[in-house]
Amino acid sequence: MVRVGLFDSLRRKRRPGTLRGPSQGDTRHLGEWADSRRGVEAYVEPKTTVTDTTVVLVAHDGEWTRRRIGSLDAAQQFGRKRGIPVYEVTKVGYPRRMREYTQRQKRAQG
């Protein structure tokens, strides 16, 4: 018989303070998302103390998604493979259409 404590399922599986890197699921999501939309651009967000390097993909209409990517080099390689321009968000900021899309979604929800 194995004894299981009441809160065992809530305990973290990794050490506190460690970041989860990008997974195959993250990469698959980004690829499928980019392949199913027009005018996609990639905006790389730098690694912070809380999150690993992430990339925000933004479509022509402002729809967007964010996932971990691992590094700026990995994002650039992802972009080259798909013919997507890659920008560093700290240098160029987010595109206006992304903010406008988010505002439209908030208004539509209530």
Coordinates of N, CA and C in Angstrom, one line a residue:
M1 N 0.8 -1.2 0.0 CA 0.0 0.0 0.0 C 0.9 1.2 0.0
V2 N 0.5 2.2 -0.8 CA 1.3 3.5 -0.9 C 0.5 4.5 -0.2
R3 N 1.1 5.2 0.7 CA 0.4 6.3 1.4 C 0.6 7.6 0.7
V4 N -0.5 8.3 0.5 CA -0.5 9.6 -0.2 C -1.1 10.6 0.7
G5 N -0.3 11.7 0.9 CA -0.7 12.8 1.7 C -1.8 13.6 1.1
L6 N -2.6 14.3 1.8 CA -3.7 15.1 1.4 C -3.2 16.2 0.3
F7 N -2.1 16.8 0.5 CA -1.6 17.9 -0.4 C -0.5 17.4 -1.3
D8 N -0.2 16.1 -1.4 CA 0.8 15.7 -2.3 C 0.6 16.1 -3.8
S9 N -0.6 16.1 -4.2 CA -0.9 16.4 -5.6 C -0.7 17.9 -5.9
L10 N -0.6 18.7 -4.9 CA -0.5 20.1 -5.1 C 1.0 20.6 -5.0
R11 N 1.9 19.7 -4.6 CA 3.3 20.0 -4.5 C 3.9 20.2 -5.9
R12 N 4.8 21.1 -6.0 CA 5.5 21.3 -7.2 C 6.4 20.2 -7.6
K13 N 6.4 19.9 -8.9 CA 7.3 18.8 -9.4 C 8.7 19.2 -9.6
R14 N 9.0 20.5 -9.6 CA 10.4 20.9 -9.8 C 10.7 21.8 -8.7
R15 N 12.0 22.1 -8.6 CA 12.5 22.9 -7.5 C 12.0 24.3 -7.6
P16 N 11.7 25.0 -6.5 CA 11.3 26.4 -6.5 C 12.4 27.2 -7.2
G17 N 11.9 28.2 -7.9 CA 12.9 29.1 -8.6 C 13.4 28.7 -9.9
T18 N 13.0 27.5 -10.4 CA 13.5 27.0 -11.7 C 12.4 27.3 -12.7
L19 N 12.8 27.7 -13.9 CA 11.9 28.0 -15.0 C 11.7 26.8 -15.8
R20 N 10.4 26.7 -16.3 CA 10.1 25.6 -17.3 C 10.5 26.1 -18.6
G21 N 11.3 25.3 -19.3 CA 11.7 25.7 -20.7 C 10.6 25.4 -21.7
P22 N 10.9 25.7 -22.9 CA 9.9 25.4 -24.0 C 9.7 23.9 -24.2
S23 N 8.5 23.5 -24.4 CA 8.2 22.1 -24.7 C 7.9 21.8 -26.2
Q24 N 7.9 20.6 -26.5 CA 7.5 20.2 -27.9 C 6.0 20.7 -28.1
G25 N 5.2 20.7 -27.1 CA 3.8 21.2 -27.2 C 3.8 22.7 -27.6
D26 N 4.7 23.5 -26.9 CA 4.8 24.9 -27.2 C 5.2 25.1 -28.7
T27 N 6.2 24.4 -29.1 CA 6.7 24.6 -30.5 C 5.7 24.1 -31.5
R28 N 5.0 23.0 -31.2 CA 3.9 22.6 -32.1 C 2.8 23.6 -32.2
H29 N 2.4 24.2 -31.1 CA 1.3 25.2 -31.0 C 1.7 26.4 -31.9
L30 N 2.9 26.9 -31.7 CA 3.4 28.0 -32.5 C 3.4 27.7 -34.0
G31 N 3.9 26.6 -34.4 CA 3.9 26.2 -35.8 C 2.5 26.1 -36.4
E32 N 1.6 25.4 -35.7 CA 0.3 25.2 -36.2 C -0.4 26.6 -36.3
W33 N -0.2 27.4 -35.2 CA -0.9 28.7 -35.2 C -0.4 29.6 -36.4
A34 N 0.9 29.6 -36.6 CA 1.5 30.4 -37.7 C 1.0 29.9 -39.0
D35 N 1.0 28.6 -39.2 CA 0.6 28.0 -40.5 C -0.8 28.2 -40.8
S36 N -1.7 28.5 -39.8 CA -3.1 28.7 -40.1 C -3.6 30.1 -40.2
R37 N -2.7 31.1 -40.2 CA -3.0 32.5 -40.2 C -2.2 33.2 -41.2
R38 N -2.7 34.4 -41.6 CA -2.0 35.2 -42.6 C -1.2 36.4 -41.9
G39 N -0.2 36.8 -42.6 CA 0.5 38.0 -42.1 C 1.1 37.9 -40.7
V40 N 1.6 36.8 -40.4 CA 2.1 36.5 -39.0 C 3.5 37.1 -38.8
E41 N 3.7 37.8 -37.7 CA 5.0 38.3 -37.3 C 5.3 37.8 -35.9
A42 N 6.6 37.7 -35.6 CA 7.0 37.2 -34.3 C 7.7 38.3 -33.5
Y43 N 7.3 38.4 -32.2 CA 7.9 39.4 -31.3 C 8.4 38.7 -30.1
V44 N 9.8 38.7 -30.0 CA 10.5 38.0 -28.9 C 10.5 38.8 -27.7
E45 N 10.1 38.1 -26.6 CA 10.1 38.8 -25.3 C 11.3 38.1 -24.5
P46 N 12.2 39.0 -23.9 CA 13.4 38.4 -23.2 C 13.0 37.6 -22.0
K47 N 14.0 36.7 -21.6 CA 13.9 36.0 -20.4 C 13.9 36.9 -19.2
T48 N 13.0 36.6 -18.2 CA 13.0 37.4 -17.0 C 13.3 36.4 -15.8
T49 N 13.2 36.9 -14.6 CA 13.3 36.1 -13.4 C 12.1 35.2 -13.3
V50 N 11.0 35.5 -13.9 CA 9.8 34.7 -13.8 C 9.5 33.8 -14.9
T51 N 9.9 34.2 -16.1 CA 9.6 33.4 -17.3 C 10.8 33.3 -18.2
D52 N 10.8 32.2 -19.0 CA 11.8 32.0 -19.9 C 11.6 32.9 -21.1
T53 N 12.4 32.9 -22.1 CA 12.2 33.7 -23.4 C 10.9 33.2 -24.0
T54 N 10.1 34.1 -24.4 CA 8.8 33.8 -25.1 C 8.7 34.5 -26.4
V55 N 7.8 34.1 -27.2 CA 7.6 34.7 -28.5 C 6.1 34.9 -28.6
V56 N 5.7 36.1 -29.1 CA 4.3 36.4 -29.3 C 4.1 36.5 -30.8
L57 N 3.3 35.6 -31.4 CA 3.0 35.6 -32.8 C 1.7 36.5 -33.0
V58 N 1.8 37.4 -33.9 CA 0.6 38.3 -34.2 C 0.3 38.2 -35.6
A59 N -1.0 37.9 -35.9 CA -1.6 37.7 -37.2 C -1.9 39.1 -37.8
H60 N -2.3 39.1 -39.1 CA -2.7 40.4 -39.8 C -3.8 41.1 -39.1
D61 N -4.7 40.4 -38.5 CA -5.9 41.1 -37.8 C -5.6 41.4 -36.4
G62 N -4.4 41.1 -35.8 CA -4.1 41.4 -34.5 C -4.3 40.2 -33.5
E63 N -4.9 39.2 -34.0 CA -5.0 38.0 -33.1 C -3.6 37.5 -32.8
W64 N -3.4 37.1 -31.5 CA -2.1 36.7 -31.1 C -2.1 35.5 -30.2
T65 N -0.9 34.9 -30.0 CA -0.6 33.9 -29.1 C 0.8 34.0 -28.6
R66 N 1.0 33.4 -27.4 CA 2.3 33.5 -26.7 C 2.7 32.2 -26.2
R67 N 4.0 31.8 -26.4 CA 4.5 30.5 -25.9 C 6.0 30.7 -25.6
R68 N 6.5 29.8 -24.8 CA 8.0 29.8 -24.6 C 8.7 29.4 -25.8
I69 N 9.9 30.0 -26.1 CA 10.7 29.6 -27.3 C 12.1 29.2 -27.0
G70 N 12.6 29.6 -25.8 CA 14.0 29.2 -25.5 C 15.0 30.2 -25.6
S71 N 15.1 30.9 -26.8 CA 16.1 31.9 -27.0 C 15.7 32.8 -28.2
L72 N 16.4 33.9 -28.3 CA 16.2 34.8 -29.5 C 16.6 34.0 -30.7
D73 N 17.7 33.2 -30.6 CA 18.2 32.4 -31.8 C 17.2 31.4 -32.2
A74 N 16.5 30.8 -31.2 CA 15.5 29.8 -31.6 C 14.3 30.5 -32.2
A75 N 13.9 31.7 -31.8 CA 12.8 32.4 -32.4 C 13.2 32.8 -33.9
Q76 N 14.5 33.2 -34.1 CA 14.9 33.6 -35.4 C 14.9 32.4 -36.3
Q77 N 15.3 31.3 -35.8 CA 15.3 30.0 -36.6 C 13.9 29.7 -37.0
F78 N 12.9 29.8 -36.0 CA 11.5 29.5 -36.2 C 11.0 30.4 -37.3
G79 N 11.3 31.7 -37.3 CA 10.9 32.7 -38.3 C 11.4 32.4 -39.6
R80 N 12.7 32.1 -39.7 CA 13.3 31.8 -41.0 C 12.7 30.6 -41.7
K81 N 12.4 29.6 -40.9 CA 11.8 28.3 -41.4 C 10.4 28.6 -42.0
R82 N 9.7 29.6 -41.5 CA 8.3 29.9 -42.0 C 8.2 31.2 -42.7
G83 N 9.3 31.9 -42.9 CA 9.3 33.1 -43.6 C 8.6 34.2 -42.9
I84 N 8.7 34.2 -41.5 CA 8.0 35.2 -40.7 C 9.1 36.1 -40.1
P85 N 8.8 37.4 -40.2 CA 9.7 38.4 -39.6 C 9.8 38.3 -38.1
V86 N 10.9 38.4 -37.5 CA 11.1 38.3 -36.1 C 11.7 39.6 -35.6
Y87 N 11.0 40.2 -34.5 CA 11.4 41.4 -33.9 C 11.6 41.2 -32.4
E88 N 12.5 42.0 -31.9 CA 12.7 42.0 -30.4 C 11.8 43.1 -29.8
V89 N 10.9 42.6 -29.0 CA 9.8 43.5 -28.5 C 10.4 44.7 -27.7
T90 N 11.6 44.5 -27.1 CA 12.2 45.5 -26.3 C 12.7 46.7 -27.2
K91 N 12.9 46.4 -28.5 CA 13.4 47.4 -29.4 C 12.3 48.1 -30.2
V92 N 11.2 47.3 -30.5 CA 10.2 47.8 -31.4 C 8.8 47.9 -30.8
G93 N 8.6 47.3 -29.6 CA 7.3 47.3 -29.0 C 6.4 46.4 -29.7
Y94 N 5.1 46.3 -29.2 CA 4.1 45.5 -29.7 C 3.3 46.2 -30.8
P95 N 2.8 45.6 -31.8 CA 2.1 46.3 -32.9 C 0.7 46.7 -32.4
R96 N 0.3 47.9 -32.9 CA -1.0 48.5 -32.5 C -2.1 47.5 -32.8
R97 N -2.1 46.7 -33.9 CA -3.2 45.8 -34.2 C -3.4 44.8 -33.1
M98 N -2.3 44.4 -32.4 CA -2.4 43.5 -31.3 C -3.3 44.1 -30.1
R99 N -2.9 45.3 -29.8 CA -3.7 46.0 -28.7 C -5.1 46.2 -29.1
E100 N -5.4 46.6 -30.4 CA -6.7 46.8 -30.8 C -7.5 45.5 -30.8
Y101 N -6.9 44.4 -31.2 CA -7.6 43.1 -31.2 C -8.0 42.7 -29.7
T102 N -7.1 42.9 -28.8 CA -7.3 42.6 -27.4 C -8.5 43.5 -26.9
Q103 N -8.5 44.8 -27.2 CA -9.6 45.6 -26.8 C -10.9 45.2 -27.4
R104 N -10.9 44.7 -28.7 CA -12.2 44.2 -29.3 C -12.7 43.0 -28.6
Q105 N -11.8 42.1 -28.2 CA -12.2 40.9 -27.5 C -12.8 41.2 -26.2
K106 N -12.2 42.2 -25.4 CA -12.7 42.6 -24.1 C -14.1 43.2 -24.3
R107 N -14.3 44.0 -25.3 CA -15.7 44.6 -25.5 C -16.7 43.5 -25.9
A108 N -16.3 42.6 -26.7 CA -17.2 41.5 -27.1 C -17.6 40.6 -25.9
Q109 N -16.7 40.5 -24.9 CA -17.0 39.6 -23.8 C -17.9 40.3 -22.7
G110 N -18.1 41.6 -22.8 CA -19.0 42.2 -21.9 C -18.6 43.5 -21.5

